[in-house]
Amino acid sequence: MNYYSLHKQSPIASFKEATILGQAPDKGLYFPETIPQVDKELISNIENISNEEIAFRVIKPYVGNEIKEDDLFRIVSETVNFPIPLVLVTENISSLELFHGPTLAFKDVGARFMSRCLGEFVKGAGKKVTVLVATSGDTGGAVANGFFDVDGVDVVILYPSGKVSSVQEKQLTTLGKNIHALEVNGTFDDCQQMVKQAFTDAELNKQLFLTSANSINVARWLPQQFYYFFAYKQWKQKEQAPVIAVPSGNFGNICAGILAHMSGLPVQHFIAACNANNVVPNYMQSQQYQPKAAVATISNAMDVGNPSNFVRILELFHQQFPQLKEKFSSVSITDEATKQTMKRVFDATGYTLDPHGAVGYLALEEYLQQHSLLKGMFLETAHPVKFYDVVEPVLNETVPLPESVKDIIDLPKQSTKINATFEALKDFLKQ
Ligand SMILES: *Cc1c(COP(=O)(O)O)cnc(C)c1O
């Protein structure tokens, strides 16, 4: 498979090139030249096919021969080696729990796949790659865990001191080995600015092979299709395809779901569930795309004012608004409604939603009220314990720590404190 830049000003790239570069030189996102179709048999017989094989068959056309089949099979097996159950919450609404991976959020899937692909690509290169990433919370943990102990790859994570949750900080700082956490005396924007400057610094780039692990990378985007297939495998009413609501921020996750659908996966309708950051819901009303500064909400992983992956969704629909509107809708949910939903669902069913999943739940519930013959699922994108400071006061309950968190919560934090200047980062990298 080859990939073109959506800005159309860069050469075509292979999967390997697109993975290493992340973004095309013209700053466009990479997009596959064709949308492969899965075998009809994969869908009709899905209940009898293992998750590893489903994942392998879905991703194979995107990778082509750039990774040997055995290695690719091992990579996808390691990517999906935790449960992804579809859990019934009410008669009409199920939760696809994407939080059983090592860092308790769906980003584990993309990060595990990407890190292993990059590991393969640097194997023969005889050169060490340094992955630089700025995080406001979830991405850093997933990337750290995904790249942990991958040969030939060093990871440097910048996070704003005092501005990530305690669970998130432990996930970033307790691994050691090839993972280095820089605790920056500044904000997330400072961290991002420092990373950006590093990518353009001639001296550093002569010394080091720097790459990023951000969410627009095709090797993080494409494997997110896997769990939409796993969801369908567990869907009981095969005669009626599900409505799927996806809590959305940068729109990579939902875009992967739409891609899976265009490759042959039955889906009735997609709902992009947003918090107060409503650029896409507004676009669906007005057909005007107007990015805004992000506003802070309780579902903070979705606080994005200019969602990068929305251009990929438009491309999937060939820029045709009527076709887009038929398959896709988007709504904005307030923090107040999110909290009420968490409380109401917990009281009625005993199910604990995290603030992101709650946005998805309410968007789906409202849609099903208008379409009473349909049933659906929402993606529960993170474990509620990651956001216990929001969840516990709303529910008046404590959220028990899962085993994977218990294991790290008492480990010593290992981080290097630095000032929020590019020089401080450069000094660290040059050591
Ligand atoms: C990153 C994240 C999202 C948003 O996903 P996108 O692919 O950026 O739309 C939603 N929920 C959680 C918990 C996240 O970490």
GROMACS .gro file of C-alpha atoms and ligand atoms in nm:
model
  446
    1MET     CA    1   0.000   0.000   0.000
    2ASN     CA    2   0.115   0.350  -0.074
    3TYR     CA    3   0.007   0.663   0.106
    4TYR     CA    4  -0.045   1.011  -0.030
    5SER     CA    5  -0.045   1.338   0.157
    6LEU     CA    6  -0.385   1.503   0.188
    7HIS     CA    7  -0.210   1.828   0.092
    8LYS     CA    8  -0.097   1.660  -0.233
    9GLN     CA    9   0.240   1.839  -0.231
   10SER     CA   10   0.461   1.549  -0.117
   11PRO     CA   11   0.582   1.231  -0.284
   12ILE     CA   12   0.390   0.907  -0.228
   13ALA     CA   13   0.519   0.714   0.076
   14SER     CA   14   0.535   0.344   0.164
   15PHE     CA   15   0.398   0.220   0.498
   16LYS     CA   16   0.750   0.223   0.637
   17GLU     CA   17   0.819   0.578   0.522
   18ALA     CA   18   0.484   0.704   0.647
   19THR     CA   19   0.544   0.540   0.986
   20ILE     CA   20   0.890   0.687   1.024
   21LEU     CA   21   0.793   1.035   0.903
   22GLY     CA   22   0.457   1.057   1.082
   23GLN     CA   23   0.345   1.358   0.887
   24ALA     CA   24   0.419   1.425   0.519
   25PRO     CA   25   0.682   1.694   0.443
   26ASP     CA   26   0.404   1.929   0.322
   27LYS     CA   27   0.244   1.887   0.671
   28GLY     CA   28  -0.048   1.690   0.528
   29LEU     CA   29  -0.177   1.367   0.680
   30TYR     CA   30  -0.098   1.042   0.501
   31PHE     CA   31  -0.395   0.857   0.351
   32PRO     CA   32  -0.403   0.512   0.184
   33GLU     CA   33  -0.427   0.515  -0.197
   34THR     CA   34  -0.705   0.256  -0.194
   35ILE     CA   35  -0.948   0.125   0.068
   36PRO     CA   36  -0.898  -0.252   0.083
   37GLN     CA   37  -1.207  -0.473   0.115
   38VAL     CA   38  -1.209  -0.753   0.372
   39ASP     CA   39  -1.323  -1.100   0.257
   40LYS     CA   40  -1.698  -1.152   0.295
   41GLU     CA   41  -1.610  -1.467   0.487
   42LEU     CA   42  -1.431  -1.262   0.755
   43ILE     CA   43  -1.764  -1.096   0.834
   44SER     CA   44  -1.996  -1.394   0.792
   45ASN     CA   45  -1.771  -1.626   0.995
   46ILE     CA   46  -1.627  -1.370   1.236
   47GLU     CA   47  -1.741  -1.548   1.552
   48ASN     CA   48  -1.510  -1.837   1.466
   49ILE     CA   49  -1.200  -1.633   1.393
   50SER     CA   50  -0.947  -1.541   1.662
   51ASN     CA   51  -0.879  -1.175   1.739
   52GLU     CA   52  -0.517  -1.216   1.626
   53GLU     CA   53  -0.624  -1.347   1.288
   54ILE     CA   54  -0.890  -1.078   1.243
   55ALA     CA   55  -0.633  -0.810   1.321
   56PHE     CA   56  -0.377  -0.965   1.089
   57ARG     CA   57  -0.621  -0.988   0.799
   58VAL     CA   58  -0.742  -0.631   0.849
   59ILE     CA   59  -0.395  -0.473   0.865
   60LYS     CA   60  -0.208  -0.688   0.612
   61PRO     CA   61  -0.305  -0.487   0.298
   62TYR     CA   62  -0.191  -0.165   0.468
   63VAL     CA   63   0.152  -0.304   0.550
   64GLY     CA   64   0.205  -0.509   0.235
   65ASN     CA   65   0.541  -0.684   0.234
   66GLU     CA   66   0.722  -0.424   0.437
   67ILE     CA   67   0.708  -0.644   0.746
   68LYS     CA   68   0.748  -1.021   0.710
   69GLU     CA   69   0.421  -1.212   0.765
   70ASP     CA   70   0.547  -1.395   1.076
   71ASP     CA   71   0.669  -1.073   1.230
   72LEU     CA   72   0.346  -0.892   1.146
   73PHE     CA   73   0.144  -1.172   1.303
   74ARG     CA   74   0.354  -1.150   1.619
   75ILE     CA   75   0.313  -0.772   1.626
   76VAL     CA   76  -0.067  -0.782   1.597
   77SER     CA   77  -0.083  -1.062   1.855
   78GLU     CA   78   0.110  -0.850   2.103
   79THR     CA   79  -0.103  -0.547   2.013
   80VAL     CA   80  -0.432  -0.716   2.106
   81ASN     CA   81  -0.319  -0.943   2.390
   82PHE     CA   82  -0.574  -0.810   2.640
   83PRO     CA   83  -0.954  -0.849   2.657
   84ILE     CA   84  -1.181  -0.606   2.470
   85PRO     CA   85  -1.527  -0.713   2.589
   86LEU     CA   86  -1.861  -0.582   2.469
   87VAL     CA   87  -2.070  -0.544   2.784
   88LEU     CA   88  -2.448  -0.499   2.791
   89VAL     CA   89  -2.540  -0.192   3.002
   90THR     CA   90  -2.911  -0.163   2.914
   91GLU     CA   91  -3.132  -0.358   2.676
   92ASN     CA   92  -3.031  -0.134   2.384
   93ILE     CA   93  -2.690  -0.004   2.482
   94SER     CA   94  -2.361  -0.190   2.509
   95SER     CA   95  -2.018  -0.068   2.616
   96LEU     CA   96  -1.709  -0.167   2.419
   97GLU     CA   97  -1.450  -0.164   2.697
   98LEU     CA   98  -1.120  -0.049   2.549
   99PHE     CA   99  -0.952   0.004   2.886
  100HIS     CA  100  -0.815  -0.337   2.975
  101GLY     CA  101  -0.471  -0.267   2.826
  102PRO     CA  102  -0.161  -0.178   3.029
  103THR     CA  103  -0.231   0.197   3.059
  104LEU     CA  104  -0.610   0.167   3.084
  105ALA     CA  105  -0.709   0.363   2.772
  106PHE     CA  106  -0.770   0.275   2.407
  107LYS     CA  107  -0.448   0.449   2.302
  108ASP     CA  108  -0.264   0.132   2.410
  109VAL     CA  109  -0.374  -0.038   2.087
  110GLY     CA  110  -0.229   0.220   1.851
  111ALA     CA  111   0.082   0.277   2.062
  112ARG     CA  112   0.162  -0.095   2.093
  113PHE     CA  113   0.128  -0.149   1.720
  114MET     CA  114   0.326   0.158   1.620
  115SER     CA  115   0.610   0.095   1.862
  116ARG     CA  116   0.659  -0.259   1.738
  117CYS     CA  117   0.650  -0.154   1.371
  118LEU     CA  118   0.908   0.114   1.436
  119GLY     CA  119   1.116  -0.142   1.624
  120GLU     CA  120   1.112  -0.364   1.311
  121PHE     CA  121   1.207  -0.075   1.085
  122VAL     CA  122   1.508   0.033   1.292
  123LYS     CA  123   1.636  -0.323   1.340
  124GLY     CA  124   1.846  -0.324   1.027
  125ALA     CA  125   1.926   0.047   1.030
  126GLY     CA  126   2.215   0.026   1.278
  127LYS     CA  127   2.104   0.358   1.415
  128LYS     CA  128   1.915   0.440   1.731
  129VAL     CA  129   1.584   0.622   1.698
  130THR     CA  130   1.474   0.872   1.960
  131VAL     CA  131   1.099   0.912   1.992
  132LEU     CA  132   1.012   1.254   2.133
  133VAL     CA  133   0.664   1.310   2.267
  134ALA     CA  134   0.486   1.580   2.464
  135THR     CA  135   0.187   1.464   2.667
  136SER     CA  136  -0.097   1.613   2.864
  137GLY     CA  137  -0.168   1.272   3.018
  138ASP     CA  138  -0.290   0.961   2.833
  139THR     CA  139  -0.069   0.959   2.524
  140GLY     CA  140   0.256   0.959   2.720
  141GLY     CA  141   0.166   0.652   2.925
  142ALA     CA  142   0.052   0.454   2.623
  143VAL     CA  143   0.362   0.548   2.423
  144ALA     CA  144   0.596   0.477   2.717
  145ASN     CA  145   0.442   0.139   2.774
  146GLY     CA  146   0.427   0.053   2.404
  147PHE     CA  147   0.795   0.131   2.347
  148PHE     CA  148   0.922  -0.012   2.676
  149ASP     CA  149   1.223  -0.236   2.611
  150VAL     CA  150   1.191  -0.209   2.230
  151ASP     CA  151   1.546  -0.250   2.095
  152GLY     CA  152   1.699   0.043   1.912
  153VAL     CA  153   1.441   0.294   2.034
  154ASP     CA  154   1.484   0.555   2.305
  155VAL     CA  155   1.179   0.743   2.426
  156VAL     CA  156   1.181   1.091   2.577
  157ILE     CA  157   0.851   1.208   2.720
  158LEU     CA  158   0.788   1.568   2.824
  159TYR     CA  159   0.506   1.631   3.067
  160PRO     CA  160   0.398   1.941   3.259
  161SER     CA  161   0.494   1.914   3.624
  162GLY     CA  162   0.194   1.893   3.857
  163LYS     CA  163  -0.057   1.890   3.570
  164VAL     CA  164  -0.113   1.519   3.511
  165SER     CA  165  -0.306   1.287   3.742
  166SER     CA  166  -0.110   1.075   3.988
  167VAL     CA  167  -0.195   0.753   3.803
  168GLN     CA  168  -0.086   0.908   3.475
  169GLU     CA  169   0.242   1.029   3.626
  170LYS     CA  170   0.324   0.683   3.761
  171GLN     CA  171   0.256   0.532   3.419
  172LEU     CA  172   0.511   0.773   3.268
  173THR     CA  173   0.784   0.765   3.527
  174THR     CA  174   0.816   0.416   3.671
  175LEU     CA  175   0.933   0.215   3.371
  176GLY     CA  176   1.300   0.315   3.340
  177LYS     CA  177   1.527   0.140   3.084
  178ASN     CA  178   1.476   0.311   2.744
  179ILE     CA  179   1.198   0.541   2.871
  180HIS     CA  180   1.302   0.885   2.998
  181ALA     CA  181   1.049   1.117   3.158
  182LEU     CA  182   1.119   1.488   3.160
  183GLU     CA  183   0.916   1.677   3.416
  184VAL     CA  184   0.887   2.022   3.266
  185ASN     CA  185   0.845   2.324   3.485
  186GLY     CA  186   0.571   2.467   3.259
  187THR     CA  187   0.250   2.385   3.072
  188PHE     CA  188   0.158   2.125   2.811
  189ASP     CA  189   0.186   2.394   2.543
  190ASP     CA  190   0.545   2.461   2.656
  191CYS     CA  191   0.624   2.090   2.624
  192GLN     CA  192   0.475   2.078   2.276
  193GLN     CA  193   0.667   2.388   2.171
  194MET     CA  194   0.996   2.241   2.293
  195VAL     CA  195   0.934   1.919   2.100
  196LYS     CA  196   0.845   2.107   1.783
  197GLN     CA  197   1.162   2.310   1.803
  198ALA     CA  198   1.370   1.996   1.849
  199PHE     CA  199   1.239   1.856   1.520
  200THR     CA  200   1.360   2.163   1.333
  201ASP     CA  201   1.699   2.204   1.506
  202ALA     CA  202   1.976   2.128   1.255
  203GLU     CA  203   2.243   2.041   1.511
  204LEU     CA  204   2.026   1.796   1.703
  205ASN     CA  205   1.902   1.629   1.388
  206LYS     CA  206   2.257   1.574   1.270
  207GLN     CA  207   2.335   1.391   1.594
  208LEU     CA  208   2.010   1.202   1.654
  209PHE     CA  209   1.742   1.033   1.448
  210LEU     CA  210   1.435   1.199   1.597
  211THR     CA  211   1.079   1.089   1.532
  212SER     CA  212   0.741   1.154   1.693
  213ALA     CA  213   0.471   0.916   1.813
  214ASN     CA  214   0.176   1.143   1.774
  215SER     CA  215  -0.172   1.027   1.695
  216ILE     CA  216  -0.183   1.118   1.326
  217ASN     CA  217   0.081   0.854   1.246
  218VAL     CA  218  -0.072   0.585   1.019
  219ALA     CA  219   0.076   0.314   1.241
  220ARG     CA  220  -0.128   0.448   1.533
  221TRP     CA  221  -0.441   0.527   1.331
  222LEU     CA  222  -0.490   0.207   1.126
  223PRO     CA  223  -0.476  -0.059   1.404
  224GLN     CA  224  -0.763   0.117   1.581
  225GLN     CA  225  -0.986  -0.059   1.326
  226PHE     CA  226  -0.925  -0.390   1.503
  227TYR     CA  227  -1.161  -0.344   1.792
  228TYR     CA  228  -1.453  -0.239   1.572
  229PHE     CA  229  -1.428  -0.587   1.419
  230PHE     CA  230  -1.397  -0.745   1.766
  231ALA     CA  231  -1.712  -0.555   1.866
  232TYR     CA  232  -1.904  -0.694   1.570
  233LYS     CA  233  -1.779  -1.043   1.656
  234GLN     CA  234  -1.954  -1.005   1.994
  235TRP     CA  235  -2.265  -0.831   1.855
  236LYS     CA  236  -2.564  -1.059   1.905
  237GLN     CA  237  -2.818  -0.920   1.656
  238LYS     CA  238  -2.624  -0.969   1.333
  239GLU     CA  239  -2.942  -0.900   1.129
  240GLN     CA  240  -2.933  -0.536   1.246
  241ALA     CA  241  -2.597  -0.356   1.239
  242PRO     CA  242  -2.509  -0.145   1.545
  243VAL     CA  243  -2.511   0.231   1.584
  244ILE     CA  244  -2.167   0.323   1.723
  245ALA     CA  245  -2.098   0.631   1.937
  246VAL     CA  246  -1.735   0.731   1.979
  247PRO     CA  247  -1.616   0.990   2.236
  248SER     CA  248  -1.408   1.210   2.007
  249GLY     CA  249  -1.131   1.466   2.042
  250ASN     CA  250  -0.880   1.446   1.761
  251PHE     CA  251  -1.117   1.212   1.568
  252GLY     CA  252  -0.859   0.939   1.502
  253ASN     CA  253  -1.057   0.669   1.677
  254ILE     CA  254  -1.387   0.731   1.499
  255CYS     CA  255  -1.205   0.777   1.169
  256ALA     CA  256  -1.060   0.425   1.208
  257GLY     CA  257  -1.413   0.293   1.267
  258ILE     CA  258  -1.539   0.456   0.950
  259LEU     CA  259  -1.246   0.311   0.760
  260ALA     CA  260  -1.335  -0.036   0.892
  261HIS     CA  261  -1.693   0.018   0.776
  262MET     CA  262  -1.581   0.125   0.428
  263SER     CA  263  -1.376  -0.196   0.414
  264GLY     CA  264  -1.687  -0.405   0.470
  265LEU     CA  265  -1.774  -0.399   0.841
  266PRO     CA  266  -2.151  -0.359   0.898
  267VAL     CA  267  -2.232  -0.040   1.092
  268GLN     CA  268  -2.567   0.137   1.087
  269HIS     CA  269  -2.449   0.484   1.184
  270PHE     CA  270  -2.158   0.663   1.354
  271ILE     CA  271  -2.197   0.932   1.618
  272ALA     CA  272  -1.899   1.147   1.710
  273ALA     CA  273  -1.972   1.240   2.071
  274CYS     CA  274  -1.794   1.562   2.168
  275ASN     CA  275  -1.775   1.766   2.486
  276ALA     CA  276  -1.798   2.148   2.477
  277ASN     CA  277  -1.536   2.147   2.202
  278ASN     CA  278  -1.793   2.155   1.926
  279VAL     CA  279  -1.614   2.236   1.600
  280VAL     CA  280  -1.739   1.922   1.424
  281PRO     CA  281  -2.097   1.936   1.557
  282ASN     CA  282  -2.106   2.295   1.428
  283TYR     CA  283  -1.967   2.186   1.094
  284MET     CA  284  -2.244   1.926   1.058
  285GLN     CA  285  -2.499   2.208   1.106
  286SER     CA  286  -2.341   2.477   0.894
  287GLN     CA  287  -2.089   2.304   0.665
  288GLN     CA  288  -1.841   2.568   0.784
  289TYR     CA  289  -1.528   2.430   0.948
  290GLN     CA  290  -1.416   2.682   1.207
  291PRO     CA  291  -1.138   2.572   1.443
  292LYS     CA  292  -1.139   2.733   1.790
  293ALA     CA  293  -0.914   2.740   2.094
  294ALA     CA  294  -0.982   2.431   2.306
  295VAL     CA  295  -1.185   2.479   2.624
  296ALA     CA  296  -1.115   2.272   2.936
  297THR     CA  297  -1.374   2.008   3.035
  298ILE     CA  298  -1.399   1.706   3.265
  299SER     CA  299  -1.341   1.478   2.962
  300ASN     CA  300  -1.003   1.640   2.906
  301ALA     CA  301  -0.861   1.389   2.656
  302MET     CA  302  -1.122   1.528   2.415
  303ASP     CA  303  -1.034   1.895   2.462
  304VAL     CA  304  -0.931   1.960   2.104
  305GLY     CA  305  -1.020   2.275   1.914
  306ASN     CA  306  -0.896   2.173   1.571
  307PRO     CA  307  -0.932   1.796   1.532
  308SER     CA  308  -0.652   1.675   1.301
  309ASN     CA  309  -0.819   1.363   1.171
  310PHE     CA  310  -1.144   1.520   1.053
  311VAL     CA  311  -0.985   1.581   0.710
  312ARG     CA  312  -0.940   1.204   0.681
  313ILE     CA  313  -1.311   1.153   0.746
  314LEU     CA  314  -1.398   1.402   0.470
  315GLU     CA  315  -1.161   1.216   0.237
  316LEU     CA  316  -1.327   0.883   0.320
  317PHE     CA  317  -1.657   1.034   0.203
  318HIS     CA  318  -1.491   1.186  -0.107
  319GLN     CA  319  -1.574   1.534   0.027
  320GLN     CA  320  -1.947   1.464  -0.036
  321PHE     CA  321  -2.153   1.617   0.244
  322PRO     CA  322  -2.483   1.430   0.175
  323GLN     CA  323  -2.309   1.090   0.199
  324LEU     CA  324  -2.127   1.200   0.514
  325LYS     CA  325  -2.449   1.319   0.676
  326GLU     CA  326  -2.625   0.990   0.610
  327LYS     CA  327  -2.366   0.782   0.796
  328PHE     CA  328  -2.226   1.027   1.046
  329SER     CA  329  -2.357   1.272   1.301
  330SER     CA  330  -2.194   1.465   1.579
  331VAL     CA  331  -2.323   1.617   1.900
  332SER     CA  332  -2.182   1.830   2.181
  333ILE     CA  333  -2.252   1.733   2.545
  334THR     CA  334  -2.202   1.966   2.842
  335ASP     CA  335  -2.005   1.874   3.155
  336GLU     CA  336  -2.324   1.901   3.357
  337ALA     CA  337  -2.505   1.648   3.133
  338THR     CA  338  -2.198   1.424   3.143
  339LYS     CA  339  -2.201   1.414   3.524
  340GLN     CA  340  -2.578   1.355   3.536
  341THR     CA  341  -2.536   1.065   3.294
  342MET     CA  342  -2.262   0.908   3.505
  343LYS     CA  343  -2.480   0.931   3.815
  344ARG     CA  344  -2.804   0.817   3.647
  345VAL     CA  345  -2.644   0.516   3.474
  346PHE     CA  346  -2.464   0.411   3.792
  347ASP     CA  347  -2.782   0.435   4.000
  348ALA     CA  348  -2.994   0.249   3.744
  349THR     CA  349  -2.752  -0.023   3.633
  350GLY     CA  350  -2.445  -0.023   3.860
  351TYR     CA  351  -2.221   0.050   3.560
  352THR     CA  352  -1.941   0.301   3.615
  353LEU     CA  353  -1.876   0.531   3.320
  354ASP     CA  354  -1.566   0.744   3.291
  355PRO     CA  355  -1.631   1.106   3.181
  356HIS     CA  356  -1.537   1.026   2.817
  357GLY     CA  357  -1.751   0.714   2.795
  358ALA     CA  358  -2.039   0.905   2.953
  359VAL     CA  359  -2.033   1.156   2.666
  360GLY     CA  360  -2.058   0.864   2.423
  361TYR     CA  361  -2.334   0.698   2.625
  362LEU     CA  362  -2.557   1.006   2.629
  363ALA     CA  363  -2.505   1.081   2.259
  364LEU     CA  364  -2.605   0.723   2.177
  365GLU     CA  365  -2.903   0.723   2.409
  366GLU     CA  366  -3.039   1.041   2.251
  367TYR     CA  367  -2.992   0.901   1.901
  368LEU     CA  368  -3.170   0.576   1.988
  369GLN     CA  369  -3.463   0.772   2.131
  370GLN     CA  370  -3.508   0.917   1.782
  371HIS     CA  371  -3.452   0.579   1.611
  372SER     CA  372  -3.639   0.338   1.832
  373LEU     CA  373  -3.584   0.025   1.622
  374LEU     CA  374  -3.207   0.043   1.648
  375LYS     CA  375  -2.954  -0.070   1.909
  376GLY     CA  376  -2.599   0.038   1.960
  377MET     CA  377  -2.274   0.056   2.148
  378PHE     CA  378  -2.048   0.331   2.275
  379LEU     CA  379  -1.673   0.305   2.308
  380GLU     CA  380  -1.562   0.321   2.673
  381THR     CA  381  -1.223   0.478   2.596
  382ALA     CA  382  -1.066   0.485   2.944
  383HIS     CA  383  -1.096   0.314   3.280
  384PRO     CA  384  -1.289   0.532   3.531
  385VAL     CA  385  -0.998   0.508   3.777
  386LYS     CA  386  -0.787   0.724   3.545
  387PHE     CA  387  -1.032   1.005   3.620
  388TYR     CA  388  -1.122   0.915   3.978
  389ASP     CA  389  -1.102   1.280   4.085
  390VAL     CA  390  -1.406   1.346   3.863
  391VAL     CA  391  -1.583   1.011   3.900
  392GLU     CA  392  -1.572   0.959   4.277
  393PRO     CA  393  -1.747   1.282   4.387
  394VAL     CA  394  -2.017   1.236   4.121
  395LEU     CA  395  -2.097   0.878   4.220
  396ASN     CA  396  -2.019   0.910   4.590
  397GLU     CA  397  -1.826   0.586   4.554
  398THR     CA  398  -1.460   0.495   4.540
  399VAL     CA  399  -1.337   0.336   4.219
  400PRO     CA  400  -1.129   0.027   4.302
  401LEU     CA  401  -0.775   0.021   4.162
  402PRO     CA  402  -0.718  -0.245   3.897
  403GLU     CA  403  -0.418  -0.477   3.940
  404SER     CA  404  -0.202  -0.303   3.681
  405VAL     CA  405  -0.230   0.026   3.873
  406LYS     CA  406  -0.172  -0.139   4.211
  407ASP     CA  407   0.156  -0.268   4.070
  408ILE     CA  408   0.292   0.075   3.986
  409ILE     CA  409   0.136   0.309   4.239
  410ASP     CA  410   0.407   0.245   4.501
  411LEU     CA  411   0.704   0.235   4.262
  412PRO     CA  412   0.942   0.530   4.286
  413LYS     CA  413   0.898   0.803   4.029
  414GLN     CA  414   1.202   0.845   3.802
  415SER     CA  415   1.202   1.176   3.621
  416THR     CA  416   1.439   1.455   3.532
  417LYS     CA  417   1.316   1.803   3.615
  418ILE     CA  418   1.394   2.062   3.351
  419ASN     CA  419   1.301   2.419   3.280
  420ALA     CA  420   1.057   2.497   3.002
  421THR     CA  421   1.318   2.608   2.752
  422PHE     CA  422   1.441   2.448   2.432
  423GLU     CA  423   1.802   2.479   2.555
  424ALA     CA  424   1.721   2.261   2.857
  425LEU     CA  425   1.575   1.993   2.630
  426LYS     CA  426   1.868   2.016   2.391
  427ASP     CA  427   2.120   1.977   2.674
  428PHE     CA  428   1.938   1.665   2.791
  429LEU     CA  429   1.925   1.512   2.442
  430LYS     CA  430   2.292   1.582   2.369
  431GLN     CA  431   2.413   1.385   2.673
  432LIG     C1  432  -0.748   1.033   2.329
  432LIG     C2  433  -0.878   1.004   2.398
  432LIG     C3  434  -1.003   1.029   2.335
  432LIG     C4  435  -1.015   1.096   2.202
  432LIG     O1  436  -0.979   1.011   2.095
  432LIG     P1  437  -0.952   1.072   1.950
  432LIG     O2  438  -0.903   0.958   1.868
  432LIG     O3  439  -0.850   1.180   1.967
  432LIG     O4  440  -1.082   1.126   1.900
  432LIG     C5  441  -1.120   0.991   2.403
  432LIG     N1  442  -1.115   0.937   2.526
  432LIG     C6  443  -0.998   0.912   2.589
  432LIG     C7  444  -1.001   0.853   2.725
  432LIG     C8  445  -0.875   0.944   2.527
  432LIG     O5  446  -0.759   0.919   2.593
   0.00000   0.00000   0.00000
